[in-house]
mmCIF file of C-alpha atoms in Angstrom:
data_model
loop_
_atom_site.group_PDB
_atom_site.id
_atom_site.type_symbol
_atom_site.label_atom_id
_atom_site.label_comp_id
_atom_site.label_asym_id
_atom_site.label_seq_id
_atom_site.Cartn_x
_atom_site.Cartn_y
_atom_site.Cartn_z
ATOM 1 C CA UNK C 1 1.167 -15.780 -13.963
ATOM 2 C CA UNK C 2 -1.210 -13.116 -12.407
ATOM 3 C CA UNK C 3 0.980 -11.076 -9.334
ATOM 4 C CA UNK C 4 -0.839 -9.616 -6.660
ATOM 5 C CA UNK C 5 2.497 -8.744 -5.042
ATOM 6 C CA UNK C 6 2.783 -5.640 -2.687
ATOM 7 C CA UNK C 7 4.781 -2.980 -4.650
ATOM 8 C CA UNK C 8 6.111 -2.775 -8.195
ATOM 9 C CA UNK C 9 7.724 -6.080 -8.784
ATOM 10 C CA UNK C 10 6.740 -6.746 -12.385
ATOM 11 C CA UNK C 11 10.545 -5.807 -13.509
ATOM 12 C CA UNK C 12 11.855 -8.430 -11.481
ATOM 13 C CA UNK C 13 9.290 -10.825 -12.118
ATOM 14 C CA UNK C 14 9.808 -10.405 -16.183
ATOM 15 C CA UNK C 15 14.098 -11.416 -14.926
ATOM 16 C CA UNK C 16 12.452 -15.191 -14.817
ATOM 17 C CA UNK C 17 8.538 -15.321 -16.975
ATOM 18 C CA UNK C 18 7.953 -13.928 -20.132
ATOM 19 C CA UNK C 19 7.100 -10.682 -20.099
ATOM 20 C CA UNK C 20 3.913 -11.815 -22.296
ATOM 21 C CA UNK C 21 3.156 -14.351 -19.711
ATOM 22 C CA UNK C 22 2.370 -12.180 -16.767
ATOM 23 C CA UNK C 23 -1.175 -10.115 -15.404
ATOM 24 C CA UNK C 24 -0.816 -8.291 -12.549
ATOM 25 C CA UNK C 25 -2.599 -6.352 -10.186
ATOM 26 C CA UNK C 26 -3.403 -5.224 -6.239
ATOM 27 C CA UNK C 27 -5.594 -6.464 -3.704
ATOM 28 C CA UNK C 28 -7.601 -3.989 -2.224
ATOM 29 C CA UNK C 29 -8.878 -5.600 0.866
ATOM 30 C CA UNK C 30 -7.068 -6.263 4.104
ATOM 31 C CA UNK C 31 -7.143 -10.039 6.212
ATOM 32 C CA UNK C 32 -4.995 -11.343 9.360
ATOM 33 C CA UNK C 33 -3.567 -14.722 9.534
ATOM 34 C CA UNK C 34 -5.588 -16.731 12.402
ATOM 35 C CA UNK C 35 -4.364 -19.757 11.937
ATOM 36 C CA UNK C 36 -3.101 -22.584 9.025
ATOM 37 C CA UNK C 37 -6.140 -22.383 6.146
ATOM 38 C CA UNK C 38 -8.030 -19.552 8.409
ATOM 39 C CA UNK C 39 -7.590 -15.925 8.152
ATOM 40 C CA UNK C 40 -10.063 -13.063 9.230
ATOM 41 C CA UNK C 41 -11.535 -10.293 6.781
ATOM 42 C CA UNK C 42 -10.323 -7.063 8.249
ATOM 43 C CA UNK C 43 -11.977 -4.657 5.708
ATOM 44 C CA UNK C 44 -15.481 -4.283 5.916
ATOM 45 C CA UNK C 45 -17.761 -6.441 4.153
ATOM 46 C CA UNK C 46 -19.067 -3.760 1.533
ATOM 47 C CA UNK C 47 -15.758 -2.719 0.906
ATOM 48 C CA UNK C 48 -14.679 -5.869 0.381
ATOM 49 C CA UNK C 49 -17.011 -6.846 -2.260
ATOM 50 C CA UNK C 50 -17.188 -3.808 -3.937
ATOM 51 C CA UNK C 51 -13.511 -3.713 -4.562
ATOM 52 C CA UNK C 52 -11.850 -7.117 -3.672
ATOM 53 C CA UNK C 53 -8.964 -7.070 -6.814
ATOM 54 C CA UNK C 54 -7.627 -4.675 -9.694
ATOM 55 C CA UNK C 55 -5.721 -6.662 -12.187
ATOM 56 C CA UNK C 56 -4.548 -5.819 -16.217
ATOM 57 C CA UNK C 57 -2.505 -6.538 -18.508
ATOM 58 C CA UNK C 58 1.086 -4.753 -18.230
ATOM 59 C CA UNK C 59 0.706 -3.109 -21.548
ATOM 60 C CA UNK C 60 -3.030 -1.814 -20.062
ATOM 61 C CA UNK C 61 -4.718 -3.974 -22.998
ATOM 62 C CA UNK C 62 -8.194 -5.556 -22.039
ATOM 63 C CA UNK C 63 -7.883 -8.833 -23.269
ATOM 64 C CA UNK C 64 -9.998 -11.812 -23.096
ATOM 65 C CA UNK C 65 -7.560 -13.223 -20.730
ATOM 66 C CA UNK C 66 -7.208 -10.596 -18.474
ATOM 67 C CA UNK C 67 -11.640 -10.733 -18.924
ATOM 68 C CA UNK C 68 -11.446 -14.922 -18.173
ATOM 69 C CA UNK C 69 -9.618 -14.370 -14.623
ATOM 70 C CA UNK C 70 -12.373 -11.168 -13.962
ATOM 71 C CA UNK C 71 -14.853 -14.300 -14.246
ATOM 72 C CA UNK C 72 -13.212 -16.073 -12.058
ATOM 73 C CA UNK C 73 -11.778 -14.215 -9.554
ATOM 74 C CA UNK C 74 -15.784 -12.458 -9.145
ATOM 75 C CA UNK C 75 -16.370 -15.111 -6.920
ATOM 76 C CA UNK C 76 -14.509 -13.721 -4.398
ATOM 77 C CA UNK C 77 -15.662 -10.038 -4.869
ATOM 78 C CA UNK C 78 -15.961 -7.367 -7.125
ATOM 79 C CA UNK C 79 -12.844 -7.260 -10.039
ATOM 80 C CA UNK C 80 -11.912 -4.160 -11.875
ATOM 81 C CA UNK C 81 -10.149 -4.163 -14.828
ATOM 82 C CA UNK C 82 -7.509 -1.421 -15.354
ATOM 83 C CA UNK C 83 -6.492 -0.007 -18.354
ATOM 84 C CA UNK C 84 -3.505 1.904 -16.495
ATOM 85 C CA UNK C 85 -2.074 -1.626 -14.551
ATOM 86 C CA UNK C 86 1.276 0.553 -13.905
ATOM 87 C CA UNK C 87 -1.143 3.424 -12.068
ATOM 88 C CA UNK C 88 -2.798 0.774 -10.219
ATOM 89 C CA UNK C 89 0.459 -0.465 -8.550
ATOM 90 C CA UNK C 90 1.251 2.773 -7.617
ATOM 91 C CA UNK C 91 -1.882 4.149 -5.998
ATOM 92 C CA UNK C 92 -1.403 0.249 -3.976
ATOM 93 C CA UNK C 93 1.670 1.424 -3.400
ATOM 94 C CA UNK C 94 0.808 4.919 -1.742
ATOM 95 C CA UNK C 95 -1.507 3.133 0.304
ATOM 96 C CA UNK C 96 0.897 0.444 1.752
ATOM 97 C CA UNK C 97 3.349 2.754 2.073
ATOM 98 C CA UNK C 98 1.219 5.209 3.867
ATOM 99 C CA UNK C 99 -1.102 3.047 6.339
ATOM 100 C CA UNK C 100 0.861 -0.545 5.942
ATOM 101 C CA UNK C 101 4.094 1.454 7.010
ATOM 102 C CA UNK C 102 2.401 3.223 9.604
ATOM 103 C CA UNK C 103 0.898 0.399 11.004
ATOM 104 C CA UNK C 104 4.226 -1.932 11.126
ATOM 105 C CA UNK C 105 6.213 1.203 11.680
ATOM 106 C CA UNK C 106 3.407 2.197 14.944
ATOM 107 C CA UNK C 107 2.458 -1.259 15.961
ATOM 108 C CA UNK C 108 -1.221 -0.124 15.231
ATOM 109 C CA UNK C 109 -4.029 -0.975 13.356
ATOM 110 C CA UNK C 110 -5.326 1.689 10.610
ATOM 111 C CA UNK C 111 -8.078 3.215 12.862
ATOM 112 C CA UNK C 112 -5.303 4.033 15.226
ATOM 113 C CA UNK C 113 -4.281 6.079 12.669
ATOM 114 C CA UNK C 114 -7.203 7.524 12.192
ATOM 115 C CA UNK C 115 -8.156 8.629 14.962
ATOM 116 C CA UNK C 116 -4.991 9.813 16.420
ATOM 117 C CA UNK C 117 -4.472 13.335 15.046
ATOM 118 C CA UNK C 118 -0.466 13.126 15.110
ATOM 119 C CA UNK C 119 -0.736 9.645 13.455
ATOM 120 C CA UNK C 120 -2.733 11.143 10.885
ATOM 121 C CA UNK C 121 -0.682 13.959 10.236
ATOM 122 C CA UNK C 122 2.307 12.071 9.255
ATOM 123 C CA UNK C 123 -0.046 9.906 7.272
ATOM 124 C CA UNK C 124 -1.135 12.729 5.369
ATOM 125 C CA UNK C 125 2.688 13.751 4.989
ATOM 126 C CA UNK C 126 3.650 10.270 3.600
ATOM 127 C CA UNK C 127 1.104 10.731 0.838
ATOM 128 C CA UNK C 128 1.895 13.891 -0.434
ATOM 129 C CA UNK C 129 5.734 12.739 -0.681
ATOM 130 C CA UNK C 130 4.357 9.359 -2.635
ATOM 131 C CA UNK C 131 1.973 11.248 -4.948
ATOM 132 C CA UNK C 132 5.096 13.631 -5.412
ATOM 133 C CA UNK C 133 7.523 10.715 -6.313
ATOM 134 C CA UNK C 134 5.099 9.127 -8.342
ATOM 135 C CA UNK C 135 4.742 11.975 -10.643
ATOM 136 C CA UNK C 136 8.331 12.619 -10.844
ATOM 137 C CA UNK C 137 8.451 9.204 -12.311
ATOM 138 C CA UNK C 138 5.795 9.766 -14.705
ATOM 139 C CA UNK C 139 3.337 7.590 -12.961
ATOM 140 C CA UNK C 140 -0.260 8.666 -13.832
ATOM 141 C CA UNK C 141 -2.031 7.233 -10.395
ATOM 142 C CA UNK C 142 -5.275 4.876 -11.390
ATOM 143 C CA UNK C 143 -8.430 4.917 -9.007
ATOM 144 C CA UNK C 144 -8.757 2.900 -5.936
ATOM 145 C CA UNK C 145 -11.889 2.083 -4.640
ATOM 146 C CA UNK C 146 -13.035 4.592 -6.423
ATOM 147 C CA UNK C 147 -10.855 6.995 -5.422
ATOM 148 C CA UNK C 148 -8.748 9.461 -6.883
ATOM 149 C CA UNK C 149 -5.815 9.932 -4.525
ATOM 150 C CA UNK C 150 -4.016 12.771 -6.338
ATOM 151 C CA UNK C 151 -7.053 14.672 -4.577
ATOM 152 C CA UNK C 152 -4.772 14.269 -1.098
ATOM 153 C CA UNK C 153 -1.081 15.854 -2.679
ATOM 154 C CA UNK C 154 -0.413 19.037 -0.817
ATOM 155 C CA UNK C 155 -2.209 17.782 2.400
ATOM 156 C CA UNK C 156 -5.834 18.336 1.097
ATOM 157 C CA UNK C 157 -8.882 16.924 1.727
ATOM 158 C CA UNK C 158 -8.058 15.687 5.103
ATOM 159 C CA UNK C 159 -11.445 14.766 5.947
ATOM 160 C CA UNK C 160 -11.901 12.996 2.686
ATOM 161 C CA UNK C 161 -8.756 10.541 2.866
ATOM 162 C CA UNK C 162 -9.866 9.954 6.792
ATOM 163 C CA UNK C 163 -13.378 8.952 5.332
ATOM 164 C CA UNK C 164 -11.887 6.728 2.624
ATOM 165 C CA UNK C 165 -9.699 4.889 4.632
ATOM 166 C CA UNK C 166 -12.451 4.498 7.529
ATOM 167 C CA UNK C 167 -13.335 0.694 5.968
ATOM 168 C CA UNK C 168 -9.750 -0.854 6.523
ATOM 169 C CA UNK C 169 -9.940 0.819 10.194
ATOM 170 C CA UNK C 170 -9.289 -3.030 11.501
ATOM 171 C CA UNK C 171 -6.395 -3.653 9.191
ATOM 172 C CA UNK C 172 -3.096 -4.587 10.733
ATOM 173 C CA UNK C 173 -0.124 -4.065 8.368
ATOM 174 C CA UNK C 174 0.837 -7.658 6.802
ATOM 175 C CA UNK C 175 4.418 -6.060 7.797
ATOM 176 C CA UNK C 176 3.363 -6.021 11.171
ATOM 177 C CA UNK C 177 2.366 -9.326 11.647
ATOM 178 C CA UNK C 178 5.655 -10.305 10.072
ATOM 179 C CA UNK C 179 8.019 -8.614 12.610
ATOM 180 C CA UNK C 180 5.840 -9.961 15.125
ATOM 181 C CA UNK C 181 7.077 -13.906 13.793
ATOM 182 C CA UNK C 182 10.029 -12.387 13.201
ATOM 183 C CA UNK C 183 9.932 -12.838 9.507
ATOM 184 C CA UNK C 184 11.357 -10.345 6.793
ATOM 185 C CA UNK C 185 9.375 -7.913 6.064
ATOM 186 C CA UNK C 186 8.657 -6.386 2.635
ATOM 187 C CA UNK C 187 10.156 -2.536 3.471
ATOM 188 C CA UNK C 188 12.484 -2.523 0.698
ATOM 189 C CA UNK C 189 9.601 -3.018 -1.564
ATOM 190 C CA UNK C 190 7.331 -0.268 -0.279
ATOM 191 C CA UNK C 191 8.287 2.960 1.424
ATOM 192 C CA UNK C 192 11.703 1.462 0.169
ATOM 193 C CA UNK C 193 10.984 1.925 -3.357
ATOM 194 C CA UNK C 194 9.513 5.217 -2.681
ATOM 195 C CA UNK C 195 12.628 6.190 -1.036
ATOM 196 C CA UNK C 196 14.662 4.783 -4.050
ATOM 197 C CA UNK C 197 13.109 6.428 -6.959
ATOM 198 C CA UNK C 198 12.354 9.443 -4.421
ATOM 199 C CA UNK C 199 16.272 10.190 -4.548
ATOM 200 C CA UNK C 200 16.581 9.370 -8.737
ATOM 201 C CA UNK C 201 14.462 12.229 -8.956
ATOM 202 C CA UNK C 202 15.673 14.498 -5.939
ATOM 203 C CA UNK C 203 12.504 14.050 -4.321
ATOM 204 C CA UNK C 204 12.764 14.428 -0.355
ATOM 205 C CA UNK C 205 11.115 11.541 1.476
ATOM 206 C CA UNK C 206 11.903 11.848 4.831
ATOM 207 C CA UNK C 207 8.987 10.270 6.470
ATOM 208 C CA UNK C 208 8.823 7.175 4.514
ATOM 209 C CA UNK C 209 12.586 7.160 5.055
ATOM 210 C CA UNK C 210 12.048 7.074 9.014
ATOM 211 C CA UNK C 211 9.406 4.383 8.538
ATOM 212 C CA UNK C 212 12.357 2.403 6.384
ATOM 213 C CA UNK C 213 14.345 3.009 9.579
ATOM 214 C CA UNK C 214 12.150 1.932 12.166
ATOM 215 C CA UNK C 215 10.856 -1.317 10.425
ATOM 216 C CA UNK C 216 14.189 -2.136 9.574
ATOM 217 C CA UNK C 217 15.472 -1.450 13.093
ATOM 218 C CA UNK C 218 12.620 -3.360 14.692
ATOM 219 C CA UNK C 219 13.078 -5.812 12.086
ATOM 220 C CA UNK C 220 16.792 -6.859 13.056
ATOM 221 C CA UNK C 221 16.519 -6.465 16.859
ATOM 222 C CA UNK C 222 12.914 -8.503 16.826
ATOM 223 C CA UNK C 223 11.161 -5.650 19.144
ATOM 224 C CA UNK C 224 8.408 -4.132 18.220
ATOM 225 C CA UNK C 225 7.872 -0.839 17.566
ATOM 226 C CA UNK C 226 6.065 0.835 20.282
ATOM 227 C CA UNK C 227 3.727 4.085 19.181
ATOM 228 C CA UNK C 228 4.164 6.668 21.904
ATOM 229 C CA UNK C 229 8.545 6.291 20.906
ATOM 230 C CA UNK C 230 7.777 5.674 17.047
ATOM 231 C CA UNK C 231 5.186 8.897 17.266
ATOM 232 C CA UNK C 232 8.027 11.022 18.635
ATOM 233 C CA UNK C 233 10.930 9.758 15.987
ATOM 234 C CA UNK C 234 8.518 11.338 12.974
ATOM 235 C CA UNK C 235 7.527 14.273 15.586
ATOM 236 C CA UNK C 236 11.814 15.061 14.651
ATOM 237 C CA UNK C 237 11.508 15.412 11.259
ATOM 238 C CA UNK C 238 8.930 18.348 11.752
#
């Protein structure tokens, strides 16, 4: 079985398949749901091929196996191959929990992030407290898209993170769309997690905490978020 899951859900996964049994890895490209058998590439094109899929082996072995689905899945766009599969679902997870939160959490799309400089900020703060967490838990963060996000920790590199993030400006959180067919969400499995092993290792993580708390709110009421009100609920916490 080869998970492309949101999150860390390996552990669970291993409660029901062999542990020997399952690859793993992230997507790294974004889409929106049009329509039964038609969805629309919302990370641009280059981007897209460039990095389309990470996937490993959970031990970080490069097997032949792991090398037969790279074949494969090249069709689609470029695969990487990591060494570090645990790494790899972390740096996902930074990103989903930073821009995917935001997004569900602001009813935006990622450029709306971007380009508002409040929106931003917290976006910037949500990093720092998953590179943070992620370290506490002995997580050594792989590349994504080339990128080495323990470069943002300690708010740095503003510019650079902006920049990076810059092809996925169309994305709407897959969270989003779900509270907006008033579906479950996956919360518990992103910013939720961070929260959760934030607190194992007395790690504050108040931001992702809020966006827990609006998404969840939003979630069991079925209204959106709106951004101006969401905007002001992390404006709080500074």
């Amino acid at each position: 079985m080869l998970s492309l899951q949101n999150g860390v859900p390996e552990e669970v996964i291993q409660q029901y398949i062999p542990r020997e049994n399952i690859v793993a890895g992230s997507v790294e490209f974004g889409a929106t749901f049009k329509a039964p058998g038609v969805s629309e590439l919302t990370t641009d094109y280059n981007a897209f091929k460039n990095y389309a899929l990470q996937i490993g082996e959970l031990n970080g072995e490069i097997t032949s196996r792991v090398k037969t689905l790279k074949s494969l899945l090249d069709c689609i766009g470029n695969v990487h191959l990591s060494d570090n599969l645990l790494g790899t679902k972390w740096s996902k997870l930074l990103i989903n929990s930073t821009f995917s939160g935001l997004s569900a959490a602001l009813n935006c799309t990622y450029g709306d992030i971007l380009d508002n400089p409040d929106a931003f900020e917290i976006a910037r703060h949500v990093v720092d407290e998953c590179i943070k967490v992620g370290h506490a838990n002995h997580i050594e963060f792989a590349t994504i898209s080339g990128h080495d996000l323990t470069e943002f920790e300690n708010h740095k590199n503003a510019e650079k993170l902006n920049k990076m993030i810059q092809p996925s400006r169309k994305l709407e959180a897959s969270m989003l769309q779900d509270l907006r067919k008033q579906r479950q969400t996956e919360i518990n499995y992103i910013n939720g997690l961070v929260v959760e092993v934030g607190e194992k290792h007395n790690i504050s993580t108040p931001c992702n905490q809020k966006i827990v708390e609006i998404i969840s709110k939003a979630s069991s009421s079925s209204e959106l978020p709106k951004f101006e009100h969401s905007l002001q609920l992390f404006k709080i916490l500074a």
